[in-house]
Amino acid sequence: MTLKKYFTTPIYYVNALPHIGTAYCTLATDTLARYWRKKIGKENVMFLTGTDENSQKTIDAAEKAGQSVVEYLDEMAGGFKKCWDDIGISYDDFIRTTEERHTKVVTEILQKMYDNGDIYLGNYTGLYCTGCETFLKPDELDENKHCPAHKRAPQEIEEENYFFRLSKYADKLLDLLNTPGFMEPEKRRNEMISFIKGGLEDISLSREGAKIGIELPFDPKHKTYVWVEAVVNYYTSVKSLDKMEFWDEVIHVIGKDITRFHSIIWPAMLMSAGEKTPKKVFAHGFFTVNGEKMSKSLGNVIAPRDLSEQYGNDALRVGLLSSFEFGNDGDFSLDGFDGVYTHKLAGGVGNLFQRVVVLVEKFLEGKKPTITKKHTERLMAQFNTAMENMRIQEAIYTCFQAVHEANQFLNETEVWKVVKEDQEKGKIILGELLEYLEIITDMAEVILPETAPKMKAMLGDAENIGERCILFPRIES
Ligand code: MSP
């Protein structure tokens, strides 16, 4: 059977439009999908993103906007799609949890869990934060007894709830977490293992008072707890598209904040429903902006378009993904971003293409010399290994390394002098430089997808060099 890959991003809440935090995750996942499409063919790759709509946040935000919930949701889901389309996200499916197909699949899964005896009725008393859409334990609150992430007091809730027998799956979950490659990075895997070893409790699965949500099939007075149905979206997509062959190969790319839902609760739900657990969960880190958490109150929330309108989509992608290691926390700064554009893209990639193409035009009348194969294998192996191990930053660095090597070679050989004095010798050097340009173009198809076609056009056909263009224009700040 041919290799398949199925990548998913978290589905995002719609109380605000995308910012560069959610764009970071979406761009990373898009880059992985692009890599694999190139390697195994686009029919063998599937990439899903979407919106998480059945949340109290939706109700609050719609009210604030003075819109009906349906109107609000349509507008926001449209806003997400438009943003992703604008910045070049190549999703194959976009799922909304208010869609009929999702309700249908969630209902089927819940019914199976219920039939397996894993759902029971009980009473719940606890502290609920609508910001997180989760129950918090008293020891998780800050000194003001507020949710530490949302800085407000959680609601005290006492109600009849259905519970999911999560505790029953502790051993099976430990086995899963010990399956090589299932949970990465390692530090997140260790956190999940100690969480389970600390004693896994059953979780509340329904909300009696919820104003929005999917009704429980066995008791329609209750609505499904938003997180419990949201994680099902990944399964809904392939099931509804009749593409179940992708399910075995699903890789959930998420932020570290939602690891427990993806590597403990969701796999246990699948075990209970008798379905296959995900192949991999990869949790990336969080970044601050100039050392500060991005937040509305600080007024430092950056929209993807704030950057892409000025610098272009490829700069947004590479600027974000090269800032810090995928899987670790990091910081993003506008100065650093501008530096990547100016030095690595315009001054690096763009300048190298100009220099080499001008030399071929000027001294060889645009006729391409024989292109060597001295560096392709080494550099492409380095790039491919990085991408296949989710080390996106390293893959980007490999591209920059190729630019650096080529520039160094160009300067050391002083090819512009050589080609005047000894054309044959000059041709050999230019053949090697063109090899570098081909390597960079190959990598660009994954990491600089909008620039890659321009690079190809500059490289021309088998015999002649193509027309020159400015790959990364100077930015007036
Ligand atoms: N709706 C849930 C996810 C349900 S998945 C079944 C949710 N949505 S969210 O809109 O809050 O998005 C969370 C995700 O956004 C994080 O997991 C992470 O991928 C991304 N990020 C949000 N802020 C970020 C940073 N500052 N840095 C990196 N990623 C960030 O949770």
Short mmCIF file of C-alpha atoms and ligand atoms in Angstrom, two decimals:
data_model
loop_
_atom_site.label_atom_id
_atom_site.label_comp_id
_atom_site.label_asym_id
_atom_site.label_seq_id
_atom_site.Cartn_x
_atom_site.Cartn_y
_atom_site.Cartn_z
CA MET A 1 0.00 0.00 0.00
CA THR A 2 1.27 3.48 -0.77
CA LEU A 3 2.35 5.68 2.06
CA LYS A 4 -0.24 8.20 3.22
CA LYS A 5 0.04 11.22 5.47
CA TYR A 6 -2.76 13.07 7.20
CA PHE A 7 -1.92 16.33 8.98
CA THR A 8 -4.28 18.29 11.20
CA THR A 9 -4.06 21.61 13.02
CA PRO A 10 -6.14 22.35 16.11
CA ILE A 11 -9.52 23.74 15.16
CA TYR A 12 -9.54 27.31 16.40
CA TYR A 13 -12.04 29.15 18.53
CA VAL A 14 -13.85 31.86 16.63
CA ASN A 15 -14.08 34.57 19.27
CA ALA A 16 -11.29 36.38 17.41
CA LEU A 17 -9.74 36.19 13.95
CA PRO A 18 -6.35 34.47 13.48
CA HIS A 19 -3.24 36.02 15.00
CA ILE A 20 0.35 35.01 14.39
CA GLY A 21 0.14 32.39 17.18
CA THR A 22 -2.54 30.39 15.40
CA ALA A 23 -0.91 31.23 12.05
CA TYR A 24 2.36 29.75 13.35
CA CYS A 25 0.76 26.36 13.94
CA THR A 26 -1.16 26.48 10.67
CA LEU A 27 1.88 27.50 8.63
CA ALA A 28 4.01 24.81 10.23
CA THR A 29 1.44 22.14 9.44
CA ASP A 30 1.02 23.50 5.91
CA THR A 31 4.77 23.30 5.38
CA LEU A 32 4.81 19.67 6.50
CA ALA A 33 1.90 18.89 4.16
CA ARG A 34 3.69 20.58 1.26
CA TYR A 35 6.84 18.58 1.91
CA TRP A 36 4.98 15.28 1.86
CA ARG A 37 2.88 16.17 -1.19
CA LYS A 38 6.10 16.76 -3.07
CA LYS A 39 7.58 13.51 -1.83
CA ILE A 40 4.66 11.05 -2.08
CA GLY A 41 2.19 12.83 -4.35
CA LYS A 42 -0.65 15.11 -3.48
CA GLU A 43 -3.26 12.37 -3.64
CA ASN A 44 -1.52 10.67 -0.72
CA VAL A 45 -1.58 13.65 1.61
CA MET A 46 -4.48 15.18 3.41
CA PHE A 47 -4.40 18.39 5.42
CA LEU A 48 -7.25 19.52 7.67
CA THR A 49 -7.93 22.69 9.57
CA GLY A 50 -11.13 24.32 10.79
CA THR A 51 -13.05 26.09 13.51
CA ASP A 52 -14.25 25.04 16.96
CA GLU A 53 -17.67 26.64 17.21
CA ASN A 54 -19.77 25.00 19.93
CA SER A 55 -18.28 27.07 22.70
CA GLN A 56 -19.70 29.50 25.23
CA LYS A 57 -17.13 31.94 23.79
CA THR A 58 -19.17 31.91 20.57
CA ILE A 59 -22.33 32.92 22.38
CA ASP A 60 -20.56 35.71 24.28
CA ALA A 61 -18.79 37.04 21.20
CA ALA A 62 -21.95 36.97 19.05
CA GLU A 63 -23.80 38.88 21.75
CA LYS A 64 -21.03 41.43 21.94
CA ALA A 65 -21.07 41.83 18.16
CA GLY A 66 -24.86 42.22 18.20
CA GLN A 67 -25.29 39.34 15.78
CA SER A 68 -27.20 36.09 15.83
CA VAL A 69 -25.05 33.06 16.58
CA VAL A 70 -25.47 31.68 13.07
CA GLU A 71 -24.57 34.99 11.48
CA TYR A 72 -21.60 35.44 13.73
CA LEU A 73 -20.30 31.92 13.11
CA ASP A 74 -20.64 32.20 9.33
CA GLU A 75 -18.79 35.46 9.35
CA MET A 76 -15.96 34.22 11.57
CA ALA A 77 -15.52 30.88 9.83
CA GLY A 78 -15.40 32.85 6.58
CA GLY A 79 -12.82 35.16 8.16
CA PHE A 80 -10.62 32.21 9.11
CA LYS A 81 -10.85 30.70 5.63
CA LYS A 82 -10.06 34.01 4.02
CA CYS A 83 -7.07 34.58 6.26
CA TRP A 84 -5.70 31.10 5.54
CA ASP A 85 -6.32 31.50 1.81
CA ASP A 86 -4.65 34.90 1.86
CA ILE A 87 -1.49 33.62 3.48
CA GLY A 88 -1.24 30.51 1.29
CA ILE A 89 -2.52 27.70 3.51
CA SER A 90 -3.18 24.70 1.28
CA TYR A 91 -5.78 22.87 3.39
CA ASP A 92 -7.68 20.02 1.72
CA ASP A 93 -10.65 20.24 4.04
CA PHE A 94 -11.95 22.94 6.39
CA ILE A 95 -14.22 21.64 9.10
CA ARG A 96 -16.69 23.55 11.26
CA THR A 97 -18.02 21.78 14.32
CA THR A 98 -21.52 23.13 13.72
CA GLU A 99 -21.73 21.20 10.46
CA GLU A 100 -24.20 18.36 10.18
CA ARG A 101 -21.46 15.87 9.24
CA HIS A 102 -19.73 16.55 12.53
CA THR A 103 -22.86 16.12 14.66
CA LYS A 104 -23.48 12.80 12.93
CA VAL A 105 -20.02 11.39 13.60
CA VAL A 106 -19.87 12.69 17.19
CA THR A 107 -23.22 11.07 17.88
CA GLU A 108 -21.99 7.73 16.51
CA ILE A 109 -18.81 7.81 18.58
CA LEU A 110 -20.63 8.77 21.79
CA GLN A 111 -23.18 6.02 21.25
CA LYS A 112 -20.40 3.45 20.84
CA MET A 113 -18.71 4.66 24.03
CA TYR A 114 -22.04 4.49 25.84
CA ASP A 115 -22.77 0.99 24.53
CA ASN A 116 -19.37 -0.09 25.80
CA GLY A 117 -20.35 0.95 29.30
CA ASP A 118 -17.85 3.80 29.46
CA ILE A 119 -20.34 6.60 30.10
CA TYR A 120 -22.29 7.01 33.34
CA LEU A 121 -24.40 9.64 35.04
CA GLY A 122 -23.08 11.44 38.10
CA ASN A 123 -22.95 14.77 39.86
CA TYR A 124 -20.36 17.36 39.21
CA THR A 125 -19.32 20.15 41.46
CA GLY A 126 -16.42 22.18 40.24
CA LEU A 127 -14.86 25.36 39.00
CA TYR A 128 -15.30 26.03 35.31
CA CYS A 129 -13.39 28.56 33.21
CA THR A 130 -15.15 29.42 29.94
CA GLY A 131 -11.89 30.95 28.68
CA CYS A 132 -10.23 27.53 28.77
CA GLU A 133 -13.50 25.62 28.41
CA THR A 134 -12.25 23.34 31.18
CA PHE A 135 -12.77 22.57 34.83
CA LEU A 136 -9.98 23.81 37.05
CA LYS A 137 -8.83 22.31 40.33
CA PRO A 138 -8.55 24.70 43.32
CA ASP A 139 -4.76 24.25 43.35
CA GLU A 140 -4.58 25.35 39.72
CA LEU A 141 -5.90 28.85 40.52
CA ASP A 142 -3.66 31.87 41.11
CA GLU A 143 -3.32 33.86 44.34
CA ASN A 144 -6.57 35.76 43.58
CA LYS A 145 -8.38 32.47 43.02
CA HIS A 146 -8.53 33.30 39.31
CA CYS A 147 -7.80 31.18 36.27
CA PRO A 148 -4.07 31.85 35.71
CA ALA A 149 -4.49 32.02 31.92
CA HIS A 150 -7.60 34.20 31.78
CA LYS A 151 -7.20 36.23 34.97
CA ARG A 152 -10.80 35.89 36.03
CA ALA A 153 -12.71 33.89 38.59
CA PRO A 154 -14.03 30.55 37.34
CA GLN A 155 -17.74 29.78 37.67
CA GLU A 156 -18.83 27.40 40.41
CA ILE A 157 -20.86 24.72 38.80
CA GLU A 158 -22.96 22.00 40.31
CA GLU A 159 -24.91 19.88 37.93
CA GLU A 160 -25.80 16.45 36.76
CA ASN A 161 -23.18 15.35 34.29
CA TYR A 162 -22.35 12.33 32.28
CA PHE A 163 -18.86 11.05 32.90
CA PHE A 164 -16.41 9.22 30.70
CA ARG A 165 -14.53 6.37 32.36
CA LEU A 166 -11.13 7.74 31.44
CA SER A 167 -9.49 6.07 34.45
CA LYS A 168 -10.18 2.67 32.93
CA TYR A 169 -7.76 3.44 30.09
CA ALA A 170 -4.72 4.42 32.16
CA ASP A 171 -2.65 1.34 31.34
CA LYS A 172 -3.54 1.34 27.67
CA LEU A 173 -2.68 5.04 27.47
CA LEU A 174 0.68 4.40 29.08
CA ASP A 175 1.35 1.73 26.46
CA LEU A 176 0.38 4.19 23.75
CA LEU A 177 2.63 6.89 25.16
CA ASN A 178 5.43 4.36 25.21
CA THR A 179 4.94 3.59 21.54
CA PRO A 180 7.94 5.14 19.77
CA GLY A 181 6.98 8.26 17.85
CA PHE A 182 3.46 8.61 19.25
CA MET A 183 4.02 11.70 21.38
CA GLU A 184 6.68 14.28 20.62
CA PRO A 185 8.67 16.12 21.82
CA GLU A 186 9.99 13.90 24.59
CA LYS A 187 9.39 16.43 27.36
CA ARG A 188 5.68 16.53 26.57
CA ARG A 189 5.56 12.74 26.53
CA ASN A 190 7.14 12.67 29.99
CA GLU A 191 4.61 15.20 31.28
CA MET A 192 1.73 13.07 30.01
CA ILE A 193 3.19 9.92 31.54
CA SER A 194 3.54 11.54 34.96
CA PHE A 195 0.05 12.97 34.66
CA ILE A 196 -1.36 9.48 34.16
CA LYS A 197 0.83 8.00 36.86
CA GLY A 198 -0.44 10.69 39.25
CA GLY A 199 -3.86 9.03 38.98
CA LEU A 200 -6.22 9.43 36.07
CA GLU A 201 -9.74 10.56 36.99
CA ASP A 202 -12.92 10.13 34.99
CA ILE A 203 -13.93 13.28 33.16
CA SER A 204 -17.19 15.13 32.81
CA LEU A 205 -18.44 14.70 29.28
CA SER A 206 -21.64 16.71 29.17
CA ARG A 207 -23.00 20.11 30.15
CA GLU A 208 -26.59 20.49 31.22
CA GLY A 209 -26.86 24.23 30.91
CA ALA A 210 -24.89 24.72 27.70
CA LYS A 211 -26.53 27.06 25.19
CA ILE A 212 -24.73 25.59 22.23
CA GLY A 213 -23.48 22.12 21.45
CA ILE A 214 -24.23 18.61 20.29
CA GLU A 215 -26.92 16.72 22.18
CA LEU A 216 -26.01 13.40 23.75
CA PRO A 217 -27.73 10.66 21.74
CA PHE A 218 -28.74 8.77 24.88
CA ASP A 219 -29.99 11.84 26.78
CA PRO A 220 -30.78 14.91 24.65
CA LYS A 221 -31.28 17.09 27.74
CA HIS A 222 -27.50 17.22 27.91
CA LYS A 223 -25.06 18.70 25.44
CA THR A 224 -21.61 17.28 24.79
CA TYR A 225 -18.76 19.06 26.52
CA VAL A 226 -17.11 21.13 23.80
CA TRP A 227 -13.64 19.59 24.08
CA VAL A 228 -15.03 16.07 23.89
CA GLU A 229 -16.72 16.74 20.57
CA ALA A 230 -14.07 19.10 19.19
CA VAL A 231 -11.36 16.44 19.12
CA VAL A 232 -13.64 14.23 17.03
CA ASN A 233 -13.36 16.71 14.13
CA TYR A 234 -10.24 14.99 12.81
CA TYR A 235 -12.15 11.77 12.47
CA THR A 236 -15.29 13.44 11.11
CA SER A 237 -13.39 14.89 8.19
CA VAL A 238 -12.01 11.65 6.76
CA LYS A 239 -15.13 9.71 7.62
CA SER A 240 -17.43 12.19 5.89
CA LEU A 241 -15.16 12.43 2.86
CA ASP A 242 -14.95 8.65 2.66
CA LYS A 243 -11.17 8.82 3.03
CA MET A 244 -10.73 6.48 5.98
CA GLU A 245 -7.49 5.17 4.48
CA PHE A 246 -5.91 8.35 5.88
CA TRP A 247 -7.01 7.67 9.45
CA ASP A 248 -4.17 5.24 10.20
CA GLU A 249 -1.67 7.93 9.32
CA VAL A 250 -3.03 10.91 11.18
CA ILE A 251 -0.58 13.34 12.77
CA HIS A 252 -2.07 15.95 15.07
CA VAL A 253 0.00 19.12 15.17
CA ILE A 254 -1.04 21.14 18.21
CA GLY A 255 0.26 23.69 20.70
CA LYS A 256 1.58 22.39 24.02
CA ASP A 257 -1.42 23.93 25.84
CA ILE A 258 -3.78 21.28 24.52
CA THR A 259 -1.61 18.18 24.80
CA ARG A 260 -3.74 16.41 27.41
CA PHE A 261 -6.83 16.55 25.25
CA HIS A 262 -4.98 15.13 22.28
CA SER A 263 -2.71 12.51 23.77
CA ILE A 264 -4.86 11.27 26.66
CA ILE A 265 -8.58 12.07 26.35
CA TRP A 266 -8.93 11.72 22.59
CA PRO A 267 -7.03 8.40 22.28
CA ALA A 268 -9.02 7.00 25.23
CA MET A 269 -12.27 8.00 23.52
CA LEU A 270 -11.13 6.22 20.37
CA MET A 271 -10.18 3.12 22.37
CA SER A 272 -13.60 3.16 23.98
CA ALA A 273 -15.33 3.49 20.62
CA GLY A 274 -13.19 0.67 19.22
CA GLU A 275 -11.37 2.88 16.71
CA LYS A 276 -7.69 3.24 15.93
CA THR A 277 -5.67 5.77 17.94
CA PRO A 278 -3.69 8.53 16.17
CA LYS A 279 -0.26 7.77 14.78
CA LYS A 280 1.35 10.86 16.27
CA VAL A 281 0.69 13.94 18.34
CA PHE A 282 3.27 16.68 17.99
CA ALA A 283 3.05 19.58 20.42
CA HIS A 284 4.90 22.74 19.44
CA GLY A 285 5.84 25.46 21.89
CA PHE A 286 4.47 28.92 22.52
CA PHE A 287 6.13 32.15 21.58
CA THR A 288 6.09 35.57 23.11
CA VAL A 289 6.31 38.79 21.12
CA ASN A 290 9.30 40.89 22.16
CA GLY A 291 9.38 38.89 25.39
CA GLU A 292 5.72 39.46 26.23
CA LYS A 293 2.71 37.22 26.00
CA MET A 294 0.49 38.25 23.10
CA SER A 295 -2.76 39.59 24.49
CA LYS A 296 -5.57 41.92 23.60
CA SER A 297 -5.07 43.87 26.83
CA LEU A 298 -1.41 44.50 26.05
CA GLY A 299 -2.39 45.50 22.53
CA ASN A 300 0.43 43.47 21.01
CA VAL A 301 -1.62 40.98 19.02
CA ILE A 302 -0.24 40.75 15.50
CA ALA A 303 -2.47 39.60 12.66
CA PRO A 304 -0.79 37.51 9.95
CA ARG A 305 -1.72 40.09 7.34
CA ASP A 306 0.02 42.86 9.29
CA LEU A 307 3.23 41.14 8.23
CA SER A 308 2.34 39.47 4.96
CA GLU A 309 0.95 42.58 3.30
CA GLN A 310 4.27 44.31 3.66
CA TYR A 311 6.72 41.42 3.43
CA GLY A 312 4.82 38.76 1.50
CA ASN A 313 3.54 35.35 2.47
CA ASP A 314 6.82 33.52 2.16
CA ALA A 315 8.52 35.95 4.50
CA LEU A 316 5.70 35.46 7.02
CA ARG A 317 6.15 31.69 6.81
CA VAL A 318 9.91 31.60 7.02
CA GLY A 319 10.09 34.48 9.49
CA LEU A 320 7.80 32.70 11.94
CA LEU A 321 9.09 29.18 11.44
CA SER A 322 12.77 30.10 11.65
CA SER A 323 12.41 32.15 14.85
CA PHE A 324 12.81 29.18 17.19
CA GLU A 325 12.88 25.41 17.17
CA PHE A 326 9.61 23.65 16.34
CA GLY A 327 8.65 21.92 19.60
CA ASN A 328 10.28 24.48 21.91
CA ASP A 329 9.08 27.80 23.26
CA GLY A 330 10.58 30.93 21.79
CA ASP A 331 10.31 34.60 21.12
CA PHE A 332 9.33 36.50 18.02
CA SER A 333 10.37 40.06 17.43
CA LEU A 334 9.62 42.42 14.59
CA ASP A 335 13.29 43.38 14.40
CA GLY A 336 14.28 39.75 14.14
CA PHE A 337 11.62 39.24 11.49
CA ASP A 338 12.80 42.22 9.48
CA GLY A 339 16.34 40.88 9.81
CA VAL A 340 15.37 37.51 8.34
CA TYR A 341 13.74 39.29 5.41
CA THR A 342 16.55 41.73 4.80
CA HIS A 343 19.53 39.45 5.33
CA LYS A 344 18.35 35.94 4.61
CA LEU A 345 15.70 36.43 1.94
CA ALA A 346 16.40 39.68 0.07
CA GLY A 347 20.12 39.90 0.80
CA GLY A 348 20.62 36.12 0.80
CA VAL A 349 18.40 34.14 -1.55
CA GLY A 350 17.31 37.04 -3.78
CA ASN A 351 20.75 38.53 -4.18
CA LEU A 352 22.37 35.18 -4.99
CA PHE A 353 19.87 34.49 -7.76
CA GLN A 354 20.50 37.93 -9.24
CA ARG A 355 24.25 37.62 -9.17
CA VAL A 356 24.44 34.19 -10.75
CA VAL A 357 21.84 34.82 -13.42
CA VAL A 358 23.46 38.13 -14.40
CA LEU A 359 26.81 36.38 -14.83
CA VAL A 360 25.31 33.71 -17.08
CA GLU A 361 23.50 36.38 -19.10
CA LYS A 362 26.48 38.62 -19.44
CA PHE A 363 29.35 36.27 -20.03
CA LEU A 364 27.72 33.18 -21.51
CA GLU A 365 25.00 34.97 -23.52
CA GLY A 366 22.40 33.29 -21.35
CA LYS A 367 23.48 29.77 -22.35
CA LYS A 368 23.55 27.45 -19.37
CA PRO A 369 26.78 25.53 -18.75
CA THR A 370 26.71 21.90 -17.59
CA ILE A 371 25.28 21.86 -14.10
CA THR A 372 27.27 19.87 -11.58
CA LYS A 373 25.85 17.41 -9.03
CA LYS A 374 28.34 18.02 -6.25
CA HIS A 375 26.13 19.31 -3.43
CA THR A 376 22.60 18.15 -4.21
CA GLU A 377 22.70 14.82 -2.43
CA ARG A 378 24.25 16.16 0.78
CA LEU A 379 22.10 19.25 1.13
CA MET A 380 18.84 17.62 0.10
CA ALA A 381 19.44 14.73 2.51
CA GLN A 382 19.96 17.23 5.30
CA PHE A 383 16.80 19.12 4.33
CA ASN A 384 14.69 15.97 3.94
CA THR A 385 15.83 14.44 7.22
CA ALA A 386 14.97 17.65 9.03
CA MET A 387 11.49 17.87 7.47
CA GLU A 388 10.74 14.19 8.04
CA ASN A 389 11.58 14.61 11.71
CA MET A 390 9.45 17.75 12.10
CA ARG A 391 12.54 19.93 12.49
CA ILE A 392 11.21 22.74 10.34
CA GLN A 393 13.59 25.41 11.59
CA GLU A 394 16.55 23.20 10.74
CA ALA A 395 15.17 22.61 7.25
CA ILE A 396 14.97 26.38 6.71
CA TYR A 397 18.49 26.80 8.03
CA THR A 398 19.66 24.20 5.52
CA CYS A 399 18.32 26.40 2.75
CA PHE A 400 20.14 29.41 4.20
CA GLN A 401 23.27 27.28 4.50
CA ALA A 402 23.08 26.50 0.77
CA VAL A 403 22.86 30.24 0.05
CA HIS A 404 25.83 30.90 2.30
CA GLU A 405 27.95 28.17 0.70
CA ALA A 406 27.12 29.43 -2.77
CA ASN A 407 27.98 33.04 -1.91
CA GLN A 408 31.21 31.99 -0.35
CA PHE A 409 32.13 29.91 -3.41
CA LEU A 410 31.21 32.78 -5.70
CA ASN A 411 33.37 35.24 -3.79
CA GLU A 412 36.32 32.94 -3.27
CA THR A 413 36.53 31.90 -6.91
CA GLU A 414 36.00 35.48 -8.12
CA VAL A 415 34.12 33.93 -10.98
CA TRP A 416 33.35 37.33 -12.53
CA LYS A 417 37.10 37.69 -13.24
CA VAL A 418 37.72 34.06 -14.17
CA VAL A 419 34.95 33.94 -16.74
CA LYS A 420 36.51 36.88 -18.59
CA GLU A 421 39.96 35.36 -18.68
CA ASP A 422 39.17 31.69 -19.14
CA GLN A 423 35.62 31.02 -20.23
CA GLU A 424 35.86 27.23 -19.89
CA LYS A 425 36.99 27.52 -16.29
CA GLY A 426 34.30 30.11 -15.65
CA LYS A 427 31.65 27.75 -17.03
CA ILE A 428 32.61 25.05 -14.55
CA ILE A 429 32.23 27.46 -11.64
CA LEU A 430 28.93 28.80 -12.94
CA GLY A 431 27.70 25.22 -13.40
CA GLU A 432 28.32 24.64 -9.72
CA LEU A 433 26.57 27.88 -8.77
CA LEU A 434 23.56 26.92 -10.86
CA GLU A 435 23.47 23.63 -8.98
CA TYR A 436 23.10 25.61 -5.77
CA LEU A 437 20.25 27.62 -7.30
CA GLU A 438 18.49 24.40 -8.27
CA ILE A 439 18.86 23.04 -4.74
CA ILE A 440 17.48 26.22 -3.22
CA THR A 441 14.55 26.18 -5.66
CA ASP A 442 13.79 22.60 -4.72
CA MET A 443 13.68 23.48 -1.03
CA ALA A 444 11.71 26.65 -1.80
CA GLU A 445 8.83 24.57 -3.15
CA VAL A 446 8.27 23.57 0.47
CA ILE A 447 9.37 26.56 2.51
CA LEU A 448 8.95 29.47 0.06
CA PRO A 449 6.06 28.21 -2.07
CA GLU A 450 5.13 31.57 -3.61
CA THR A 451 8.69 32.42 -4.60
CA ALA A 452 9.57 28.99 -5.98
CA PRO A 453 7.81 29.49 -9.35
CA LYS A 454 9.70 32.78 -9.84
CA MET A 455 12.96 31.02 -9.09
CA LYS A 456 12.10 28.33 -11.60
CA ALA A 457 11.32 30.96 -14.21
CA MET A 458 14.69 32.57 -13.59
CA LEU A 459 16.44 29.23 -14.01
CA GLY A 460 14.88 28.91 -17.48
CA ASP A 461 14.93 25.71 -19.50
CA ALA A 462 17.56 23.05 -20.14
CA GLU A 463 19.62 25.32 -22.39
CA ASN A 464 18.92 28.95 -21.56
CA ILE A 465 18.71 30.93 -18.42
CA GLY A 466 15.32 32.59 -17.84
CA GLU A 467 14.31 36.16 -17.28
CA ARG A 468 15.48 37.94 -14.18
CA CYS A 469 13.11 39.29 -11.59
CA ILE A 470 13.35 40.66 -8.07
CA LEU A 471 12.49 37.80 -5.73
CA PHE A 472 12.32 39.83 -2.51
CA PRO A 473 11.90 43.57 -3.09
CA ARG A 474 13.39 46.12 -0.75
CA ILE A 475 10.96 47.10 1.98
CA GLU A 476 10.48 50.73 2.82
CA SER A 477 10.12 50.73 6.58
N1 MSP B 1 -10.35 25.17 20.07
C1 MSP B 1 -9.24 24.70 20.80
C2 MSP B 1 -8.56 23.57 20.07
C3 MSP B 1 -9.43 22.40 19.77
S1 MSP B 1 -8.61 21.17 18.87
C4 MSP B 1 -9.66 19.90 18.83
C5 MSP B 1 -8.24 25.83 21.00
N2 MSP B 1 -8.32 26.83 20.13
S2 MSP B 1 -7.41 28.15 20.15
O1 MSP B 1 -8.00 29.03 19.19
O2 MSP B 1 -7.25 28.64 21.46
O3 MSP B 1 -6.02 27.74 19.54
C6 MSP B 1 -5.04 27.14 20.29
C7 MSP B 1 -3.78 26.89 19.45
O4 MSP B 1 -3.30 28.12 18.89
C8 MSP B 1 -2.61 26.40 20.29
O5 MSP B 1 -2.67 25.02 20.53
C9 MSP B 1 -1.44 26.79 19.41
O6 MSP B 1 -1.29 25.86 18.36
C10 MSP B 1 -1.88 28.11 18.81
N3 MSP B 1 -1.35 29.26 19.54
C11 MSP B 1 -2.05 30.25 20.12
N4 MSP B 1 -1.18 31.18 20.63
C12 MSP B 1 0.09 30.81 20.38
C13 MSP B 1 1.36 31.32 20.67
N5 MSP B 1 1.53 32.47 21.30
N6 MSP B 1 2.44 30.61 20.26
C14 MSP B 1 2.31 29.43 19.56
N7 MSP B 1 1.13 28.92 19.30
C15 MSP B 1 -0.01 29.58 19.68
O7 MSP B 1 -7.44 25.73 21.90
#
